[in-house]
Amino acid sequence: MIDRNLRDTTFVIPIMVDSAERLENFRHVINFLHNNFSTRSVVIESGDRHSFEIARLVQDVHKFVPMEDGVFRRTHLINTGIKMATTKYICVYDTDVFFDIQAYGSAVEFLRNGSALVYPFGGKMGDIDRSF
């Protein structure tokens, strides 16, 4: 059975919209998370300008951090998002990744049972066809 109650978990998602594909990937990721789980998200966007599409898609917390010197400072954005999270558990999430739906609940269950860090990646990778 899939644990869909992840209210104690915040997904921190750093993003720079550098292409239409990245925006499309983000749209799929954020919709997947909120359609399948009761959870929170903190989206930290960086770039030359704010994406109104990102702001429209985010249901929880969204912050824009202007890019300095044309460099995407991923670690800084992650740390900013972690400070904004209000839940016990945090998942640093990428805009180009999906896991098996059962992996999300299993990973959080490991954390709830005392694990300090969980990587729900089993080594298999695949390409998702755009028509999916």
Coordinates of N, CA, C and O in Angstrom, one line a residue, residues 44-50 63-73 76-77:
I44 N 12.3 27.1 -5.3 CA 13.3 28.2 -5.3 C 13.7 28.4 -6.7 O 14.5 27.5 -7.3
E45 N 13.3 29.4 -7.4 CA 13.6 29.7 -8.8 C 14.7 30.7 -8.9 O 14.7 31.7 -8.1
S46 N 15.6 30.5 -9.8 CA 16.6 31.5 -10.1 C 16.7 31.6 -11.6 O 16.4 30.8 -12.4
G47 N 17.2 32.8 -12.0 CA 17.4 33.1 -13.4 C 17.5 34.5 -13.7 O 17.6 35.3 -12.7
D48 N 17.5 34.9 -14.9 CA 17.5 36.3 -15.3 C 16.2 37.1 -15.0 O 16.2 38.2 -14.7
R49 N 15.1 36.3 -15.0 CA 13.8 36.9 -14.8 C 12.9 35.9 -14.2 O 13.0 34.7 -14.4
H50 N 11.9 36.3 -13.5 CA 10.9 35.5 -12.8 C 10.0 34.9 -13.8 O 9.6 35.5 -14.8
K63 N 9.8 31.2 -4.2 CA 10.7 32.3 -4.0 C 11.6 32.5 -5.2 O 12.1 31.5 -5.7
F64 N 11.7 33.7 -5.7 CA 12.6 34.0 -6.8 C 13.9 34.6 -6.3 O 13.8 35.5 -5.5
V65 N 15.0 34.0 -6.7 CA 16.3 34.5 -6.3 C 17.0 34.9 -7.6 O 17.4 34.1 -8.4
P66 N 17.3 36.2 -7.8 CA 18.0 36.6 -9.0 C 19.3 35.9 -9.2 O 20.1 35.8 -8.2
M67 N 19.6 35.5 -10.4 CA 20.9 34.9 -10.7 C 22.0 35.9 -10.7 O 21.9 37.0 -11.3
E68 N 23.1 35.6 -10.0 CA 24.3 36.6 -10.0 C 25.3 36.1 -11.0 O 25.7 34.9 -11.0
D69 N 25.8 37.0 -11.8 CA 26.9 36.6 -12.8 C 26.6 35.5 -13.7 O 27.5 34.8 -14.2
G70 N 25.3 35.2 -13.9 CA 24.9 34.1 -14.9 C 25.2 32.7 -14.3 O 25.2 31.8 -15.1
V71 N 25.4 32.6 -13.0 CA 25.7 31.3 -12.4 C 24.5 30.8 -11.6 O 24.0 31.5 -10.8
F72 N 24.1 29.6 -11.9 CA 23.0 28.9 -11.2 C 23.6 28.3 -9.9 O 24.3 27.3 -10.0
R73 N 23.3 28.9 -8.8 CA 23.9 28.5 -7.5 C 23.0 27.5 -6.8 O 22.2 27.8 -5.9
H76 N 23.1 27.0 -2.9 CA 22.5 28.2 -2.2 C 21.0 28.1 -2.3 O 20.4 28.4 -1.3
L77 N 20.5 27.8 -3.4 CA 19.0 27.7 -3.6 C 18.4 26.6 -2.7 O 17.4 26.8 -2.0

